[in-house]
């Protein structure tokens, strides 16, 4: 079956790309081994993080490094046996986290972030997914004065980019979220982000709209991608599809497909966990709440209150080790009246990340007709729709909505 474009990966990024290409009049097949939004796009805090101009950077102070190394930081965990293979990547990540380079990151990322809410709104309106979305920003809590002082340092840069961030008192925070307990000493309110009650549900709604609009949604194995003359082919449960162009939007599995074609990129993963909880009595939340020094987020979801953990450095396919969930659950119960766990075991996923914390969006080096949209790190759900629009612009030869140069694979 001949079509215009193959898109591999039905997470939020691949689904958004497929929708944008379909809107341009292309025939598109969206291929995944599972249903849409059932992998990494399912397990996150559900933020459309317009305000994330500061990256999740590598610790720079000796104290912060020791806290991670000695297991004193509940937001981080690592497997010893994974560190030798990760060492070069971690060193580049540390270099990219220097203060001057973080300012460069903010400048570059804001070109994408400024479009994130409006692009989600556009796809949500077309996909009957608006009921998943809510305004109200998100609340960051600090247990110590030092933690709040570090947060204040971000405010001037936020204002430079037109963002609304303000320090609020404990009483103000409790007025916003009355079921929190005052185990924190200060708070900051970031008003620009939106959030959703089911990131997997949003992705599924976008994919359903894609299928209703004439797109082909297929189960298949991305590892069957093959060069076919000047184009590409992939096998699905309903037969093979051939196209002049293919897009790899496979998140943590991208390099499994790209390596056989000689594409070498420094993509690694940051694993993370979540669990849903019932609440005690009539307790509830109105927005995501980050316990910065506790290393977790709690957020209201359709499945209950979702607790999401920080970062685990491990081999992608290593068995689960949800020690962060165990540690942060204790802290979360101090803050909020969590009830019983609502699931038999924790969910685990892998965030695909490059050491400079920027995604790759654009052509694959040395492979005509092959395009990449990978490595969105902690911002995959946020950046999915704008990534789809940007890549569709590039593939159609239009003037890109965002300068794509900083996201080129050739930077490595």
CSV table of C-alpha atoms in Angstrom, one decimal:
chain,number,residue,atom,x,y,z
A,1,UNK,CA,0.0,0.0,0.0
A,2,UNK,CA,1.5,3.3,-1.1
A,3,UNK,CA,1.0,6.4,1.0
A,4,UNK,CA,2.8,9.7,1.4
A,5,UNK,CA,4.3,9.4,4.9
A,6,UNK,CA,5.0,6.7,7.5
A,7,UNK,CA,5.0,7.9,11.2
A,8,UNK,CA,6.5,5.5,13.7
A,9,UNK,CA,5.4,6.0,17.3
A,10,UNK,CA,1.9,6.8,18.5
A,11,UNK,CA,2.8,8.8,21.6
A,12,UNK,CA,1.9,12.4,21.8
A,13,UNK,CA,4.8,13.5,19.5
A,14,UNK,CA,4.1,11.0,16.7
A,15,UNK,CA,0.4,11.4,16.9
A,16,UNK,CA,0.7,15.2,16.7
A,17,UNK,CA,3.0,14.9,13.7
A,18,UNK,CA,0.6,12.5,12.0
A,19,UNK,CA,-2.3,14.9,12.6
A,20,UNK,CA,-0.4,17.9,11.3
A,21,UNK,CA,0.7,16.1,8.1
A,22,UNK,CA,-2.9,14.9,7.6
A,23,UNK,CA,-4.1,18.4,7.8
A,24,UNK,CA,-1.7,19.4,5.0
A,25,UNK,CA,-3.4,16.9,2.7
A,26,UNK,CA,-1.0,14.0,3.0
A,27,UNK,CA,-1.9,10.3,3.3
A,28,UNK,CA,-0.4,9.1,6.5
A,29,UNK,CA,-0.1,5.8,8.4
A,30,UNK,CA,0.7,6.0,12.1
A,31,UNK,CA,2.3,2.8,13.4
A,32,UNK,CA,2.9,1.5,16.9
A,33,UNK,CA,3.2,-1.8,18.6
A,34,UNK,CA,0.6,-0.7,21.2
A,35,UNK,CA,-2.3,1.6,21.2
A,36,UNK,CA,-1.8,5.4,21.1
A,37,UNK,CA,-0.6,7.0,24.3
A,38,UNK,CA,0.1,3.8,26.1
A,39,UNK,CA,3.9,4.2,26.7
A,40,UNK,CA,5.8,7.2,27.8
A,41,UNK,CA,3.0,9.6,26.9
A,42,UNK,CA,0.8,7.9,29.5
A,43,UNK,CA,2.9,8.3,32.6
A,44,UNK,CA,3.7,11.9,33.3
A,45,UNK,CA,2.3,14.8,35.4
A,46,UNK,CA,0.0,16.0,32.7
A,47,UNK,CA,1.5,19.5,32.4
A,48,UNK,CA,1.5,21.7,29.3
A,49,UNK,CA,4.6,23.4,30.8
A,50,UNK,CA,4.6,26.8,29.1
A,51,UNK,CA,6.9,28.1,31.8
A,52,UNK,CA,9.7,25.4,31.7
A,53,UNK,CA,12.4,27.7,30.5
A,54,UNK,CA,14.7,26.3,33.1
A,55,UNK,CA,15.7,22.7,32.3
A,56,UNK,CA,15.9,19.7,34.6
A,57,UNK,CA,19.7,20.3,34.9
A,58,UNK,CA,22.5,18.1,36.3
A,59,UNK,CA,23.4,19.1,39.9
A,60,UNK,CA,26.4,21.5,39.9
A,61,UNK,CA,27.0,22.0,43.6
A,62,UNK,CA,29.1,19.5,45.6
A,63,UNK,CA,26.3,19.1,48.2
A,64,UNK,CA,23.7,18.4,45.6
A,65,UNK,CA,26.0,15.8,43.9
A,66,UNK,CA,26.7,14.1,47.3
A,67,UNK,CA,23.0,14.0,48.1
A,68,UNK,CA,22.4,12.1,44.9
A,69,UNK,CA,25.5,9.9,45.3
A,70,UNK,CA,24.6,9.0,48.9
A,71,UNK,CA,20.9,8.5,48.2
A,72,UNK,CA,19.8,11.5,50.2
A,73,UNK,CA,17.8,13.1,47.3
A,74,UNK,CA,14.5,11.3,46.8
A,75,UNK,CA,14.2,12.9,43.4
A,76,UNK,CA,17.1,10.9,42.0
A,77,UNK,CA,18.2,7.2,41.9
A,78,UNK,CA,20.8,5.3,39.9
A,79,UNK,CA,21.9,1.8,39.1
A,80,UNK,CA,25.6,1.2,39.7
A,81,UNK,CA,25.9,-1.2,36.7
A,82,UNK,CA,24.5,1.5,34.3
A,83,UNK,CA,26.9,4.2,35.2
A,84,UNK,CA,30.0,3.1,33.1
A,85,UNK,CA,27.9,3.2,30.0
A,86,UNK,CA,26.3,6.5,30.9
A,87,UNK,CA,29.5,8.2,32.0
A,88,UNK,CA,30.2,10.1,28.8
A,89,UNK,CA,26.6,11.2,28.4
A,90,UNK,CA,26.5,12.3,32.1
A,91,UNK,CA,29.6,14.4,31.6
A,92,UNK,CA,28.1,16.1,28.6
A,93,UNK,CA,24.9,16.6,30.6
A,94,UNK,CA,26.9,18.2,33.4
A,95,UNK,CA,28.6,20.6,31.0
A,96,UNK,CA,25.3,21.6,29.4
A,97,UNK,CA,24.0,22.4,32.9
A,98,UNK,CA,26.5,25.3,33.4
A,99,UNK,CA,24.8,28.6,34.2
A,100,UNK,CA,25.7,30.3,30.9
A,101,UNK,CA,24.5,27.3,28.8
A,102,UNK,CA,21.2,27.2,30.8
A,103,UNK,CA,20.6,30.8,29.6
A,104,UNK,CA,21.1,29.6,26.1
A,105,UNK,CA,18.7,26.7,26.7
A,106,UNK,CA,16.0,29.1,27.9
A,107,UNK,CA,16.4,31.3,24.9
A,108,UNK,CA,16.1,28.4,22.5
A,109,UNK,CA,13.4,26.5,24.3
A,110,UNK,CA,11.2,29.6,24.6
A,111,UNK,CA,10.8,29.6,20.8
A,112,UNK,CA,9.0,26.3,21.2
A,113,UNK,CA,7.3,26.8,24.6
A,114,UNK,CA,5.6,30.0,23.5
A,115,UNK,CA,3.4,27.9,21.1
A,116,UNK,CA,2.7,25.0,23.4
A,117,UNK,CA,-0.6,26.0,25.0
A,118,UNK,CA,-2.1,27.3,21.7
A,119,UNK,CA,-1.1,24.3,19.7
A,120,UNK,CA,-2.6,21.9,22.3
A,121,UNK,CA,-5.7,24.0,22.3
A,122,UNK,CA,-6.0,23.8,18.5
A,123,UNK,CA,-5.7,20.0,18.5
A,124,UNK,CA,-7.9,19.6,21.5
A,125,UNK,CA,-10.7,21.6,20.0
A,126,UNK,CA,-10.5,19.5,16.8
A,127,UNK,CA,-10.4,16.3,18.7
A,128,UNK,CA,-13.1,16.9,21.3
A,129,UNK,CA,-10.5,16.7,24.0
A,130,UNK,CA,-11.0,20.1,25.7
A,131,UNK,CA,-12.7,18.4,28.7
A,132,UNK,CA,-9.3,17.0,29.7
A,133,UNK,CA,-7.7,20.4,30.1
A,134,UNK,CA,-7.7,22.9,32.9
A,135,UNK,CA,-6.1,26.2,33.7
A,136,UNK,CA,-4.7,27.3,37.0
A,137,UNK,CA,-1.0,26.8,36.6
A,138,UNK,CA,1.0,24.7,39.1
A,139,UNK,CA,2.1,25.2,42.6
A,140,UNK,CA,5.7,24.6,43.8
A,141,UNK,CA,6.3,24.0,47.5
A,142,UNK,CA,9.5,24.4,49.5
A,143,UNK,CA,10.4,22.8,52.8
A,144,UNK,CA,13.4,25.1,53.5
A,145,UNK,CA,14.3,28.7,53.0
A,146,UNK,CA,17.3,27.7,50.8
A,147,UNK,CA,15.0,25.9,48.4
A,148,UNK,CA,12.7,28.9,48.1
A,149,UNK,CA,15.7,31.2,47.6
A,150,UNK,CA,16.8,29.2,44.6
A,151,UNK,CA,13.3,29.4,43.2
A,152,UNK,CA,13.4,33.2,43.5
A,153,UNK,CA,16.5,33.3,41.2
A,154,UNK,CA,14.3,32.0,38.4
A,155,UNK,CA,11.8,34.9,38.6
A,156,UNK,CA,13.7,37.6,36.7
A,157,UNK,CA,14.3,35.3,33.7
A,158,UNK,CA,10.7,34.2,33.8
A,159,UNK,CA,9.6,37.9,33.6
A,160,UNK,CA,12.0,38.5,30.7
A,161,UNK,CA,10.0,35.9,28.7
A,162,UNK,CA,6.6,37.2,29.7
A,163,UNK,CA,5.8,34.5,32.3
A,164,UNK,CA,3.9,35.0,35.5
A,165,UNK,CA,5.7,33.6,38.5
A,166,UNK,CA,5.3,34.8,42.1
A,167,UNK,CA,6.3,33.9,45.6
A,168,UNK,CA,3.3,33.3,47.8
A,169,UNK,CA,2.9,32.6,51.5
A,170,UNK,CA,2.0,29.3,53.1
A,171,UNK,CA,-1.5,30.7,53.9
A,172,UNK,CA,-1.9,31.7,50.3
A,173,UNK,CA,-0.9,28.2,49.1
A,174,UNK,CA,-3.4,26.7,51.5
A,175,UNK,CA,-6.1,28.9,50.2
A,176,UNK,CA,-5.4,27.6,46.7
A,177,UNK,CA,-5.2,24.0,47.8
A,178,UNK,CA,-7.0,23.7,51.2
A,179,UNK,CA,-6.3,20.0,51.7
A,180,UNK,CA,-2.5,20.5,51.8
A,181,UNK,CA,-0.9,20.3,55.2
A,182,UNK,CA,1.6,23.1,56.2
A,183,UNK,CA,4.8,21.0,56.2
A,184,UNK,CA,6.4,23.5,53.8
A,185,UNK,CA,7.8,27.0,54.6
A,186,UNK,CA,7.1,28.8,51.3
A,187,UNK,CA,5.7,28.4,47.8
A,188,UNK,CA,5.7,29.8,44.3
A,189,UNK,CA,2.8,30.0,41.9
A,190,UNK,CA,3.5,29.6,38.2
A,191,UNK,CA,0.3,30.7,36.4
A,192,UNK,CA,1.0,30.1,32.7
A,193,UNK,CA,1.1,26.3,32.5
A,194,UNK,CA,-2.1,24.3,31.8
A,195,UNK,CA,-2.6,20.7,32.9
A,196,UNK,CA,-4.8,17.7,32.0
A,197,UNK,CA,-6.6,15.0,33.8
A,198,UNK,CA,-5.3,12.2,31.5
A,199,UNK,CA,-2.3,12.7,29.2
A,200,UNK,CA,-2.9,9.2,27.8
A,201,UNK,CA,-6.5,10.2,27.2
A,202,UNK,CA,-5.5,13.3,25.4
A,203,UNK,CA,-3.2,11.4,23.1
A,204,UNK,CA,-5.9,8.8,22.4
A,205,UNK,CA,-8.3,11.6,21.5
A,206,UNK,CA,-5.9,13.1,19.1
A,207,UNK,CA,-5.3,9.7,17.5
A,208,UNK,CA,-9.0,9.0,17.2
A,209,UNK,CA,-9.4,12.4,15.4
A,210,UNK,CA,-6.6,11.4,13.1
A,211,UNK,CA,-8.3,8.1,12.3
A,212,UNK,CA,-11.8,9.7,11.8
A,213,UNK,CA,-10.2,12.3,9.5
A,214,UNK,CA,-8.8,9.6,7.1
A,215,UNK,CA,-5.5,8.7,8.7
A,216,UNK,CA,-4.5,5.1,9.0
A,217,UNK,CA,-3.7,3.9,12.6
A,218,UNK,CA,-1.9,0.5,12.5
A,219,UNK,CA,-0.3,-2.0,14.9
A,220,UNK,CA,3.2,-2.9,13.7
A,221,UNK,CA,6.8,-3.3,14.5
A,222,UNK,CA,9.0,-0.2,13.9
A,223,UNK,CA,12.0,-2.5,13.6
A,224,UNK,CA,10.6,-3.6,10.2
A,225,UNK,CA,11.4,-0.2,8.8
A,226,UNK,CA,13.4,-0.8,5.6
A,227,UNK,CA,14.9,1.3,2.8
A,228,UNK,CA,13.0,0.7,-0.4
A,229,UNK,CA,14.6,2.3,-3.4
A,230,UNK,CA,14.4,6.0,-2.7
A,231,UNK,CA,11.7,5.6,-0.1
A,232,UNK,CA,10.7,3.5,3.0
A,233,UNK,CA,8.5,0.6,4.0
A,234,UNK,CA,7.2,-0.8,7.2
A,235,UNK,CA,5.2,-4.0,8.0
A,236,UNK,CA,1.9,-3.8,9.9
A,237,UNK,CA,-0.8,-6.3,10.9
A,238,UNK,CA,-2.7,-5.3,7.8
A,239,UNK,CA,0.2,-5.5,5.4
A,240,UNK,CA,3.2,-3.4,4.3
A,241,UNK,CA,3.1,0.3,3.6
A,242,UNK,CA,5.5,2.2,1.3
A,243,UNK,CA,6.2,5.9,1.4
A,244,UNK,CA,8.8,8.4,0.1
A,245,UNK,CA,9.2,9.7,3.7
A,246,UNK,CA,9.2,8.3,7.2
A,247,UNK,CA,9.2,9.9,10.6
A,248,UNK,CA,10.8,8.3,13.7
A,249,UNK,CA,9.0,9.5,16.8
A,250,UNK,CA,9.8,6.5,19.0
A,251,UNK,CA,11.0,8.1,22.2
A,252,UNK,CA,13.3,5.8,24.1
A,253,UNK,CA,13.2,3.1,21.4
A,254,UNK,CA,14.3,5.4,18.6
A,255,UNK,CA,17.9,4.3,18.4
A,256,UNK,CA,16.9,0.6,18.1
A,257,UNK,CA,15.5,1.6,14.7
A,258,UNK,CA,18.1,4.2,13.7
A,259,UNK,CA,21.3,2.3,14.5
A,260,UNK,CA,21.0,-0.2,11.6
A,261,UNK,CA,20.8,2.8,9.2
A,262,UNK,CA,24.1,4.2,10.6
A,263,UNK,CA,22.5,7.1,12.5
A,264,UNK,CA,24.4,7.7,15.7
A,265,UNK,CA,23.0,10.0,18.3
A,266,UNK,CA,23.7,10.3,22.1
A,267,UNK,CA,20.2,9.4,23.2
A,268,UNK,CA,19.8,8.0,26.7
A,269,UNK,CA,16.8,7.6,29.0
A,270,UNK,CA,15.7,8.9,32.4
A,271,UNK,CA,13.4,6.5,34.0
A,272,UNK,CA,10.5,7.5,36.2
A,273,UNK,CA,7.6,6.0,38.1
A,274,UNK,CA,4.0,6.9,39.1
A,275,UNK,CA,1.2,5.5,41.2
A,276,UNK,CA,-2.4,6.6,41.6
A,277,UNK,CA,-4.0,6.9,45.0
A,278,UNK,CA,-7.4,7.3,46.4
A,279,UNK,CA,-7.9,10.1,48.9
A,280,UNK,CA,-9.1,10.3,52.5
A,281,UNK,CA,-12.6,11.8,52.9
A,282,UNK,CA,-13.4,14.4,50.4
A,283,UNK,CA,-9.8,15.6,49.8
A,284,UNK,CA,-8.8,16.8,46.4
A,285,UNK,CA,-6.5,19.0,44.4
A,286,UNK,CA,-7.2,21.6,41.7
A,287,UNK,CA,-3.8,21.6,40.0
A,288,UNK,CA,-0.4,19.8,40.0
A,289,UNK,CA,1.7,20.4,43.1
A,290,UNK,CA,5.5,20.0,43.1
A,291,UNK,CA,7.3,19.3,46.4
A,292,UNK,CA,10.6,20.5,45.0
A,293,UNK,CA,12.8,19.2,47.8
A,294,UNK,CA,10.7,16.1,48.2
A,295,UNK,CA,11.4,15.1,44.6
A,296,UNK,CA,7.8,14.4,43.4
A,297,UNK,CA,4.7,15.8,42.0
A,298,UNK,CA,1.1,15.1,43.0
A,299,UNK,CA,-1.6,15.9,40.5
A,300,UNK,CA,-5.3,15.2,40.1
A,301,UNK,CA,-6.0,12.6,37.4
A,302,UNK,CA,-9.1,10.6,36.3
A,303,UNK,CA,-7.5,7.6,38.0
A,304,UNK,CA,-7.0,9.3,41.3
A,305,UNK,CA,-4.2,11.4,42.7
A,306,UNK,CA,-1.1,10.6,40.6
A,307,UNK,CA,2.3,10.7,42.3
A,308,UNK,CA,5.2,11.0,39.9
A,309,UNK,CA,8.8,10.6,40.8
A,310,UNK,CA,12.0,12.2,39.7
A,311,UNK,CA,14.8,10.6,37.7
A,312,UNK,CA,16.3,7.1,37.7
A,313,UNK,CA,19.5,6.5,35.7
A,314,UNK,CA,19.4,2.9,34.7
A,315,UNK,CA,19.4,0.7,31.6
A,316,UNK,CA,16.2,1.2,29.7
A,317,UNK,CA,15.1,-2.4,30.0
A,318,UNK,CA,16.4,-3.1,33.5
A,319,UNK,CA,13.8,-4.4,36.0
A,320,UNK,CA,11.8,-1.9,38.0
A,321,UNK,CA,13.3,-0.5,41.2
A,322,UNK,CA,10.7,1.9,42.5
A,323,UNK,CA,12.6,2.9,45.6
A,324,UNK,CA,11.9,6.6,44.8
A,325,UNK,CA,8.2,5.9,44.9
A,326,UNK,CA,8.5,4.3,48.3
A,327,UNK,CA,10.4,7.2,49.7
A,328,UNK,CA,8.3,10.0,48.1
A,329,UNK,CA,5.0,8.4,49.1
A,330,UNK,CA,6.0,8.9,52.8
A,331,UNK,CA,6.7,12.6,52.1
A,332,UNK,CA,3.5,13.0,50.1
A,333,UNK,CA,1.4,11.5,52.8
A,334,UNK,CA,2.8,14.2,55.2
A,335,UNK,CA,1.7,16.9,52.7
A,336,UNK,CA,-1.7,15.5,51.5
A,337,UNK,CA,-4.2,13.0,52.8
A,338,UNK,CA,-3.5,10.2,50.3
A,339,UNK,CA,-5.5,7.0,50.8
A,340,UNK,CA,-4.8,3.5,49.5
A,341,UNK,CA,-2.9,2.8,46.3
A,342,UNK,CA,-5.4,2.4,43.4
A,343,UNK,CA,-3.2,0.1,41.4
A,344,UNK,CA,-1.5,-3.2,42.1
A,345,UNK,CA,2.0,-2.1,41.0
A,346,UNK,CA,3.8,1.1,40.0
A,347,UNK,CA,3.9,2.3,36.4
A,348,UNK,CA,7.4,2.8,34.9
A,349,UNK,CA,8.5,4.7,31.8
A,350,UNK,CA,11.6,6.1,30.2
A,351,UNK,CA,12.1,9.7,29.2
A,352,UNK,CA,14.3,10.0,26.1
A,353,UNK,CA,17.0,12.6,26.6
A,354,UNK,CA,20.0,14.2,24.9
A,355,UNK,CA,22.8,15.6,27.1
A,356,UNK,CA,22.1,19.2,26.0
A,357,UNK,CA,18.4,18.7,27.1
A,358,UNK,CA,17.1,19.8,23.7
A,359,UNK,CA,15.1,17.5,21.4
A,360,UNK,CA,16.1,16.6,17.8
A,361,UNK,CA,13.5,17.7,15.3
A,362,UNK,CA,14.4,17.5,11.6
A,363,UNK,CA,16.0,15.3,9.0
A,364,UNK,CA,18.1,12.2,9.9
A,365,UNK,CA,21.7,12.7,8.8
A,366,UNK,CA,22.6,10.8,5.7
A,367,UNK,CA,19.2,9.3,5.2
A,368,UNK,CA,17.1,10.9,2.5
A,369,UNK,CA,13.4,11.0,3.4
A,370,UNK,CA,13.9,10.0,7.0
A,371,UNK,CA,12.9,12.5,9.7
A,372,UNK,CA,13.4,12.6,13.5
A,373,UNK,CA,11.3,13.9,16.4
A,374,UNK,CA,13.0,12.5,19.5
A,375,UNK,CA,14.6,13.3,22.8
A,376,UNK,CA,12.0,15.6,24.4
A,377,UNK,CA,13.2,14.7,27.9
A,378,UNK,CA,10.7,15.9,30.6
A,379,UNK,CA,8.6,17.9,28.1
A,380,UNK,CA,7.3,15.4,25.6
A,381,UNK,CA,3.6,15.9,26.4
A,382,UNK,CA,4.2,19.7,26.5
A,383,UNK,CA,6.0,19.8,23.1
A,384,UNK,CA,4.1,17.2,21.1
A,385,UNK,CA,1.8,19.5,19.2
A,386,UNK,CA,4.3,22.2,18.4
A,387,UNK,CA,6.8,19.6,17.3
A,388,UNK,CA,4.2,18.2,15.0
A,389,UNK,CA,3.6,21.6,13.4
A,390,UNK,CA,7.3,22.4,13.1
A,391,UNK,CA,8.2,19.1,11.5
A,392,UNK,CA,5.2,19.3,9.1
A,393,UNK,CA,6.4,22.8,8.1
A,394,UNK,CA,9.9,21.4,7.4
A,395,UNK,CA,8.7,18.4,5.5
A,396,UNK,CA,6.4,20.6,3.3
A,397,UNK,CA,9.1,23.1,2.6
A,398,UNK,CA,7.2,25.9,4.3
A,399,UNK,CA,8.7,28.7,6.4
A,400,UNK,CA,9.0,26.9,9.8
A,401,UNK,CA,7.0,28.3,12.7
A,402,UNK,CA,10.1,28.1,14.8
A,403,UNK,CA,13.8,28.2,13.7
A,404,UNK,CA,14.7,24.5,13.6
A,405,UNK,CA,18.5,25.0,13.5
A,406,UNK,CA,19.1,24.5,17.3
A,407,UNK,CA,17.2,21.2,17.1
A,408,UNK,CA,19.2,19.7,14.2
A,409,UNK,CA,20.7,16.2,14.7
A,410,UNK,CA,23.9,17.5,13.1
A,411,UNK,CA,24.7,19.5,16.3
A,412,UNK,CA,26.2,16.2,17.6
